Tab-separated table of C-alpha atoms and ligand atoms in Angstrom:
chain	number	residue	atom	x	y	z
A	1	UNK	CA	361.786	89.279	211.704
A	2	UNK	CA	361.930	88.249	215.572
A	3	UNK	CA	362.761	91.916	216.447
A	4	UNK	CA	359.617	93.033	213.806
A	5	UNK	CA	357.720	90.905	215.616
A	6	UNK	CA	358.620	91.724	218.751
A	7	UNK	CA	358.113	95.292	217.972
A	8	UNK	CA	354.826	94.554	216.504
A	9	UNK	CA	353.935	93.589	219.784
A	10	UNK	CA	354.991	96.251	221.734
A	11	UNK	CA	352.892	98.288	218.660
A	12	UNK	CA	350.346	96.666	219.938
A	13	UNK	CA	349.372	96.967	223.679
A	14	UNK	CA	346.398	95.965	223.384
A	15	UNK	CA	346.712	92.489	221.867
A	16	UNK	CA	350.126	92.263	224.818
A	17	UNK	CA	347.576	93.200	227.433
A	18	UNK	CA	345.211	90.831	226.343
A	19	UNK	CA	347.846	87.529	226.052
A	20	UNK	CA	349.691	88.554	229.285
A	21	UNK	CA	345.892	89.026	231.237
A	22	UNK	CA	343.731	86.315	229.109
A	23	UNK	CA	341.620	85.075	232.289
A	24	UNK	CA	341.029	88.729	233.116
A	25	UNK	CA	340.190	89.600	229.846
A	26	UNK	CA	338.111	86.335	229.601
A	27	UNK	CA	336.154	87.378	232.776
A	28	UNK	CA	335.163	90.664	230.991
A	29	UNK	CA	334.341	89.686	227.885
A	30	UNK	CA	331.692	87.308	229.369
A	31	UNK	CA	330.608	89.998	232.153
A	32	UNK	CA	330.575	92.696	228.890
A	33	UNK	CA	327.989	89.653	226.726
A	34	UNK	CA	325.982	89.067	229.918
A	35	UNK	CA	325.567	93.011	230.249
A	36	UNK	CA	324.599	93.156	226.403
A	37	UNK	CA	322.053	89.701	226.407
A	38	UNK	CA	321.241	91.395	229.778
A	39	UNK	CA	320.308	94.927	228.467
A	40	UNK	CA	319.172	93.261	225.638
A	41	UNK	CA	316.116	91.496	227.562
A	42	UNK	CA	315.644	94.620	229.980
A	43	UNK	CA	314.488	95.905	226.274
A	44	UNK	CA	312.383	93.165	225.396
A	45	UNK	CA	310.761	93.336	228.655
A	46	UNK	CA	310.446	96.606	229.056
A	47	UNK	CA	308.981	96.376	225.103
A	48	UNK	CA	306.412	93.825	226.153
A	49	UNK	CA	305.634	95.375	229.879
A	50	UNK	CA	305.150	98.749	227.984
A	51	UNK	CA	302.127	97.272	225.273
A	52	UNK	CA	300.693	95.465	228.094
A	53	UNK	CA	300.502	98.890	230.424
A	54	UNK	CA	299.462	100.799	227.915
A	55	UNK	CA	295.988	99.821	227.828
A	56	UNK	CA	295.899	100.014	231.099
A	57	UNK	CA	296.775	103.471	231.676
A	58	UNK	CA	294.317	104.800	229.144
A	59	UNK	CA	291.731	102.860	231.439
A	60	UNK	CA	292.429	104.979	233.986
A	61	UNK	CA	292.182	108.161	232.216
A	62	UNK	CA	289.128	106.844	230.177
A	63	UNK	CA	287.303	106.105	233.280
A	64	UNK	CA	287.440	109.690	234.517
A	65	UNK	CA	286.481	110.475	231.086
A	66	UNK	CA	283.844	107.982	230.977
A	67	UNK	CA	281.486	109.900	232.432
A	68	UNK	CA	281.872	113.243	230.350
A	69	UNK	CA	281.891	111.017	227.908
A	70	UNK	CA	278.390	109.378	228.974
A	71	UNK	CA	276.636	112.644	229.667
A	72	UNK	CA	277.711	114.232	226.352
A	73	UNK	CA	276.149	110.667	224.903
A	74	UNK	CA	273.017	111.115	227.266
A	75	UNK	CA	270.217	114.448	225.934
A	76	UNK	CA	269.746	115.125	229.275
A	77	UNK	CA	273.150	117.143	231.133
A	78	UNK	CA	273.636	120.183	230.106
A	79	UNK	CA	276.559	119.783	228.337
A	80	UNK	CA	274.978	117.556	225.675
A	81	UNK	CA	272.057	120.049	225.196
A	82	UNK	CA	273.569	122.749	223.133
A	83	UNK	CA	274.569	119.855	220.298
A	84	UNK	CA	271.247	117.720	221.269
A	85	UNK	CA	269.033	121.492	220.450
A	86	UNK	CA	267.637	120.272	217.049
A	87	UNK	CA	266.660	116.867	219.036
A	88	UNK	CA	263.809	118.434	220.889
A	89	UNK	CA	262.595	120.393	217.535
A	90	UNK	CA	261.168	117.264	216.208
A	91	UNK	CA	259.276	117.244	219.303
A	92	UNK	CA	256.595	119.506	218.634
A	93	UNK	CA	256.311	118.195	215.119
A	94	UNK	CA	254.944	115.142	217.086
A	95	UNK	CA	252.070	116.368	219.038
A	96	UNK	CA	250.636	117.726	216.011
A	97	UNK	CA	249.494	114.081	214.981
A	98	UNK	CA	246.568	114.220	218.022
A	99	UNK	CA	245.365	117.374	216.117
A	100	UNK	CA	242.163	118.833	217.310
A	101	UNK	CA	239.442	119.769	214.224
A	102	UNK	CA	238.002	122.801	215.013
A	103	UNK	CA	240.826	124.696	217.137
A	104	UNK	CA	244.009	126.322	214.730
A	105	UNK	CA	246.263	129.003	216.306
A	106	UNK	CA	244.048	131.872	215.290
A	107	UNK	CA	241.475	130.482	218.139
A	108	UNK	CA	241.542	130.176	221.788
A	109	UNK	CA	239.696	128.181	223.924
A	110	UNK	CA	239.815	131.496	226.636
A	111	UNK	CA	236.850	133.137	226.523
A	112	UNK	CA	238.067	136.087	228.617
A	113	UNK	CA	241.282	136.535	226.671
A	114	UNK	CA	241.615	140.519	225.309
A	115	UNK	CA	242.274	140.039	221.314
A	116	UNK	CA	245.662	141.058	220.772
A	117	UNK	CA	246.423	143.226	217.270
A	118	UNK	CA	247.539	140.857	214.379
A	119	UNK	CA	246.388	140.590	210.519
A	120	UNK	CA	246.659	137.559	208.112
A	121	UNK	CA	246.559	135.205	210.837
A	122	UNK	CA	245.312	131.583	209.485
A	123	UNK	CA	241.942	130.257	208.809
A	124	UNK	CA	241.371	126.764	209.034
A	125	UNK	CA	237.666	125.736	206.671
A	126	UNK	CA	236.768	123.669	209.807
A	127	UNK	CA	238.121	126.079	212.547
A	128	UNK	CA	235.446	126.505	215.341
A	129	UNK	CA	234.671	130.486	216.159
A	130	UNK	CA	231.870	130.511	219.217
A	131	UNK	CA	231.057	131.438	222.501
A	132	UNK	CA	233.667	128.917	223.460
A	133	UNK	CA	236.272	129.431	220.872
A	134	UNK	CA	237.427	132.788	220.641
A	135	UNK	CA	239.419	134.376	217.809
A	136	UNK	CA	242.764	135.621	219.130
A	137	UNK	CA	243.584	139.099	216.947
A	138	UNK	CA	241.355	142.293	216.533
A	139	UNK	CA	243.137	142.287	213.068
A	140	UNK	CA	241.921	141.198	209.822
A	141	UNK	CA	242.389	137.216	208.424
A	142	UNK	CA	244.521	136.087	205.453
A	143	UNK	CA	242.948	135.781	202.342
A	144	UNK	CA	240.795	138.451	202.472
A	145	UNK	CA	239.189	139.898	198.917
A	146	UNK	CA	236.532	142.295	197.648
A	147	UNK	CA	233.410	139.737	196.948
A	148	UNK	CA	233.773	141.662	193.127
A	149	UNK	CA	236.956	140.423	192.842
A	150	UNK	CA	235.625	136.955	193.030
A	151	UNK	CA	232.393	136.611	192.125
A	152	UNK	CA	231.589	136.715	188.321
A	153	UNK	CA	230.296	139.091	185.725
A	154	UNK	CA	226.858	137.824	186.176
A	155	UNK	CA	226.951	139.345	190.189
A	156	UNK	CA	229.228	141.990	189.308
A	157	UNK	CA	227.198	143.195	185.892
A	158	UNK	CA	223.889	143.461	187.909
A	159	UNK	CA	225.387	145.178	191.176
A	160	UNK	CA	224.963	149.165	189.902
A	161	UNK	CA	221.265	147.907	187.974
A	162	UNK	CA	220.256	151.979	188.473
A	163	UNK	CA	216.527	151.890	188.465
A	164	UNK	CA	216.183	148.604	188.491
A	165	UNK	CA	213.678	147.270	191.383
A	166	UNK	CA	216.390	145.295	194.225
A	167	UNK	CA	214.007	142.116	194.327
A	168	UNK	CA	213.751	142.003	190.512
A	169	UNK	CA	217.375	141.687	190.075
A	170	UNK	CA	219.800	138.335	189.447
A	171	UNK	CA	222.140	139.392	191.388
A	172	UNK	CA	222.755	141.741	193.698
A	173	UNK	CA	225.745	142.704	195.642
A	174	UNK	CA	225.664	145.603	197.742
A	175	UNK	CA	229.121	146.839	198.503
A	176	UNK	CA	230.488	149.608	200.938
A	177	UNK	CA	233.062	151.763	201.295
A	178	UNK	CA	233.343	150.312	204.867
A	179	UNK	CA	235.373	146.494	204.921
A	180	UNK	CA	232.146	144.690	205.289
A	181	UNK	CA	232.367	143.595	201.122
A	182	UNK	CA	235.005	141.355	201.714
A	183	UNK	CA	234.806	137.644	202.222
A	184	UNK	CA	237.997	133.880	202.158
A	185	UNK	CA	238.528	133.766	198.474
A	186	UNK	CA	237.947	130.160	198.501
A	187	UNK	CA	234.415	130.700	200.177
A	188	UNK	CA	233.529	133.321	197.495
A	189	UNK	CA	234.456	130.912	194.858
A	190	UNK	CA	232.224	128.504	196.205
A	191	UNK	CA	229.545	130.822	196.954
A	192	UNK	CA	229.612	132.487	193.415
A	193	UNK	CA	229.334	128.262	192.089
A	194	UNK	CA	226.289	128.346	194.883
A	195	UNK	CA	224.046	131.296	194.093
A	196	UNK	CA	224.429	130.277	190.345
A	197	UNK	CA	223.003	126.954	190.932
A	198	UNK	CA	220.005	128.594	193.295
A	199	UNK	CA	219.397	131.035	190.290
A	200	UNK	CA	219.215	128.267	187.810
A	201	UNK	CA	216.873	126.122	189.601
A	202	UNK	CA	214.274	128.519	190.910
A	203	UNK	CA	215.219	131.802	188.556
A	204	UNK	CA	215.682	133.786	191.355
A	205	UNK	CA	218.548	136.224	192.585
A	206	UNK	CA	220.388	136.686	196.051
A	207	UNK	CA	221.563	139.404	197.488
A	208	UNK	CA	224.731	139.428	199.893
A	209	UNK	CA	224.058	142.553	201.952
A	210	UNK	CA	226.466	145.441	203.389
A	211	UNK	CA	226.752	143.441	206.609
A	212	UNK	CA	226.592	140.056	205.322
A	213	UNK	CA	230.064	138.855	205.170
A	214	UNK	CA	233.142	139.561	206.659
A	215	UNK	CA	233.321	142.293	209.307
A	216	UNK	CA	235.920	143.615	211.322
A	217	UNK	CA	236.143	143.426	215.384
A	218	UNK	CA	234.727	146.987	216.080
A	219	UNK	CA	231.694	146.194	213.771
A	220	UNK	CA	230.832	143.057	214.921
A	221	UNK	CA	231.425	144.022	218.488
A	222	UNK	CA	228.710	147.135	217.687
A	223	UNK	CA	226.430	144.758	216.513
A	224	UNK	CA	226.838	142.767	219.855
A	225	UNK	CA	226.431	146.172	222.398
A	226	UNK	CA	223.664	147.130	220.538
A	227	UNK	CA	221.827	143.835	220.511
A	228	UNK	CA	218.000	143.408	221.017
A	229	UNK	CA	218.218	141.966	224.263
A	230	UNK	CA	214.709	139.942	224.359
A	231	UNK	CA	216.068	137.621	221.607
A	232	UNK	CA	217.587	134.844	223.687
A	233	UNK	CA	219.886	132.947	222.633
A	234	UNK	CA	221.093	135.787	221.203
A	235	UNK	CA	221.118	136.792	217.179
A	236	UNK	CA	224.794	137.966	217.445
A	237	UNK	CA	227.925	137.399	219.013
A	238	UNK	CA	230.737	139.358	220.884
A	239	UNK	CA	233.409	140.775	218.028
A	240	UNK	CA	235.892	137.941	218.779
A	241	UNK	CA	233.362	134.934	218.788
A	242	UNK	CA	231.617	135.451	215.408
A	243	UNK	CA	233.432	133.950	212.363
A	244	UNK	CA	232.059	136.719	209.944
A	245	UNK	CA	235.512	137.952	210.958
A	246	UNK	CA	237.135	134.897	209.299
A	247	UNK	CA	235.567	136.040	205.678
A	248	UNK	CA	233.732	131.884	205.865
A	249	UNK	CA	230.341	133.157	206.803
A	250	UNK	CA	227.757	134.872	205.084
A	251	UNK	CA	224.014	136.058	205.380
A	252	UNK	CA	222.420	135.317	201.974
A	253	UNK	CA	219.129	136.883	200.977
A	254	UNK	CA	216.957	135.309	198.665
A	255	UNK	CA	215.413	137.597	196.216
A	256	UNK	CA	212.400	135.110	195.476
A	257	UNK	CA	209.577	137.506	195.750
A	258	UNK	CA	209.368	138.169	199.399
A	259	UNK	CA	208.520	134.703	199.948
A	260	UNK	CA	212.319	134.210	201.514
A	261	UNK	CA	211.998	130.270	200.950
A	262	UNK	CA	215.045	129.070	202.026
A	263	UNK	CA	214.757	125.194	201.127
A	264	UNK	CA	217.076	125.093	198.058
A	265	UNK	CA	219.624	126.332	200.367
A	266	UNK	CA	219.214	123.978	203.181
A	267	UNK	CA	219.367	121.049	200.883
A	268	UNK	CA	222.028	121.585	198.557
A	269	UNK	CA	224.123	124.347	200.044
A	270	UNK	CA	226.579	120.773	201.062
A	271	UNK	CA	227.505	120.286	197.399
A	272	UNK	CA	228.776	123.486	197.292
A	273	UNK	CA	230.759	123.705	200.751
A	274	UNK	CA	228.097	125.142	202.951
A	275	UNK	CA	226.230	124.379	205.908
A	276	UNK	CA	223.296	126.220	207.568
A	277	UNK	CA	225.334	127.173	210.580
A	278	UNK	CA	222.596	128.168	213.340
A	279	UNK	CA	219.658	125.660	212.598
A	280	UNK	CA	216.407	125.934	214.271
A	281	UNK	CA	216.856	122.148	216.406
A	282	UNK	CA	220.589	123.095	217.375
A	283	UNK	CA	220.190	126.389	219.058
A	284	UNK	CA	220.549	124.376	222.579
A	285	UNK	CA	224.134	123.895	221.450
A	286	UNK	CA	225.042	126.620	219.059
A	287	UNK	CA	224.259	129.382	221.118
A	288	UNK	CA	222.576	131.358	218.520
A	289	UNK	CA	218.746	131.319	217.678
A	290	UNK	CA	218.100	130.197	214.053
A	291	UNK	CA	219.215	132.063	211.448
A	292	UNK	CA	218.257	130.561	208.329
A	293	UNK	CA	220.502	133.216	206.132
A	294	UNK	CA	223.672	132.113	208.175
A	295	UNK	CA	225.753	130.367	205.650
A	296	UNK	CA	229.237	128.887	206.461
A	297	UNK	CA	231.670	127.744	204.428
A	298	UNK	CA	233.768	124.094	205.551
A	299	UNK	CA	234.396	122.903	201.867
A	300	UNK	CA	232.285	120.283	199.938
A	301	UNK	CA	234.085	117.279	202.053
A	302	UNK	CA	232.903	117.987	205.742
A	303	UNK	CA	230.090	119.912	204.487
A	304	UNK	CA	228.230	116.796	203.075
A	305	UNK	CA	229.233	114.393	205.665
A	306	UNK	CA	227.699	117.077	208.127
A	307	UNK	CA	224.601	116.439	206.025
A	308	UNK	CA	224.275	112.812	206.348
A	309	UNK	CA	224.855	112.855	209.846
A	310	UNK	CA	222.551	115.875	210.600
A	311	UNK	CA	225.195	117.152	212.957
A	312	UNK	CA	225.537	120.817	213.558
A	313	UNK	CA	229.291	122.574	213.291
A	314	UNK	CA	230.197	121.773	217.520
A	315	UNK	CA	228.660	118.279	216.969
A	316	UNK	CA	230.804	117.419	214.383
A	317	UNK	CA	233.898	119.160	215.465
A	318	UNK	CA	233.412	116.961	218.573
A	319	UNK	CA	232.538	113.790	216.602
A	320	UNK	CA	235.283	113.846	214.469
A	321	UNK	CA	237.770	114.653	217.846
A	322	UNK	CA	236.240	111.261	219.224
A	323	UNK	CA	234.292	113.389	221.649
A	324	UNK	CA	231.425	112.249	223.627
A	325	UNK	CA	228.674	114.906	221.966
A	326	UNK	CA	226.646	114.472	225.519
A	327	UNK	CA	229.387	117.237	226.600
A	328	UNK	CA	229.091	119.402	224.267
A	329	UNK	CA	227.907	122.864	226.549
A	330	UNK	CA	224.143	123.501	226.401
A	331	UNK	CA	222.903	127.505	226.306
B	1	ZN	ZN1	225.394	135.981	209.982
């Protein structure tokens, strides 16, 4: 058993090396725990300085960044601007609110601007065409129609009477091959509910002639070259400052005998959308001696209210723009 035991020790040299050098062993194991507990803590700390730092490293980086960071926030550096694009679109949507009556994209307030080609461009009921006001396009304007499109069998029955006498007639509507028998749709409509109610009332027809409603630029710039010149303010108007070429205005002729009494018309032409556009008192500030044919259509809204106040087309443009009417241009 001794000699067993014996050899078990020399089996082990481990457990001999560790009896016959305890103190050195001893010294180890502590120096081996106080490198663990010590390795241990570097961890810890190294754990904890590592959360703390981290925060504060980012800072640094996010500072440089800041400021890309703050100009892609801000609309104005470039950077932002190709993402901040539909920002500025809303914009424009905004000034319309201080919307001017009178002007619409179709007119411009240069009078020496050359009319550039373009059709269908926009009317506006209450869109100012004058010596001030010019329309922009030599084309035609949108919602455009043949007057016997519009108005009804009672016009359209009596337009080809034959032998029929021209002042005896309801109706008369002489068209033309030419683009003068066209007129707005919405205007004929009302005009058609207009010379009903005349012929009603008094029994007598109206005639809208060849030249009467709309024209086109080179006809209405004819009429201008070949004015009579010792009518001043003029009758007529340069082709881009007339607004027969917006299809609104029309010369009516009463078929009432010759007499050409004109006072149904100039007191109820409001209830159906119309307003004697060139009166005799207003010339001063339309322009245009009276023309008590001139009919223009603004619709049944600003057409009355134009009648209680008595205000001509510019003076109510510029009333209902808050406008001073003592600067309205004098001719
Ligand atoms: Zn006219």
């Amino acid at each position: 058993m001794a000699q067993q035991k014996r050899k078990k020790r020399y089996k082990h040299p481990v457990k001999r090396f560790i009896r016959n050098h305890f103190e050195l062993c001893a010294v180890l194991f502590v120096l081996v725990v106080l490198l663990g507990l010590f390795l241990i803590g570097f961890g810890i700390y190294k754990l904890f300085a590592g959360s703390s730092d981290s925060p504060k490293d980012p800072a640094g980086p996010t500072t440089t960044l800041s400021p890309t960071d703050t100009v892609r926030n801000d609309p104005t550096p470039t950077p932002g601007e190709p993402t901040g694009t539909p920002e500025p679109t809303p914009m424009p949507t905004a000034t319309p609110t201080p919307k001017l009556y009178g002007i619409n994209e179709s007119v411009t307030t240069d009078v020496d601007a050359e009319p550039i080609p373009g059709d269908n461009w926009p009317v506006d009921y209450l869109m100012l065409v004058n010596w001030e006001h010019r329309l922009k396009y030599s084309g035609n304007p949108e919602n455009l129609v043949r007057l016997d499109e519009i108005l009804t069998e009672s016009w359209y029955t009596i337009q080809n009477p034959g032998s029929v006498a021209e002042k005896s007639r309801d109706f008369v509507i002489v068209t033309d091959e030419d683009n003068y028998d066209r007129g707005n749709r919405v205007a004929l409509t009302y005009l058609d509910q207009m010379c009903k109610g005349y012929h009603a009332e008094t029994g007598f027809g109206v005639k809208v002639s060849q030249t009467g409603a709309y024209r086109n630029y080179a006809t209405q710039d004819k009429f201008w070259n070949n004015r009579d010149r010792s009518i001043n303010p003029p009758r007529t108007i340069p082709g881009n400052a007339s607004e027969h070429r917006t299809g609104l205005g029309f010369d009516i002729w009463v078929l009432d005998k010759e007499k050409y009494d004109y006072t149904w018309f100039r007191n109820n032409c409001y209830k159906y959308g119309f307003i004697l556009r060139y009166p005799s008192d207003k010339s001063k500030i339309t322009g245009i001696t009276y023309e008590q044919w001139h009919f223009r259509y603004v619709g049944v809204e600003a057409a009355t209210e134009m009648h209680e106040l008595k205000y001509c087309l510019e003076e109510y443009i510029a009333y209902k723009n808050g406008q001073d009417l003592s600067t309205l241009p004098k001719h």
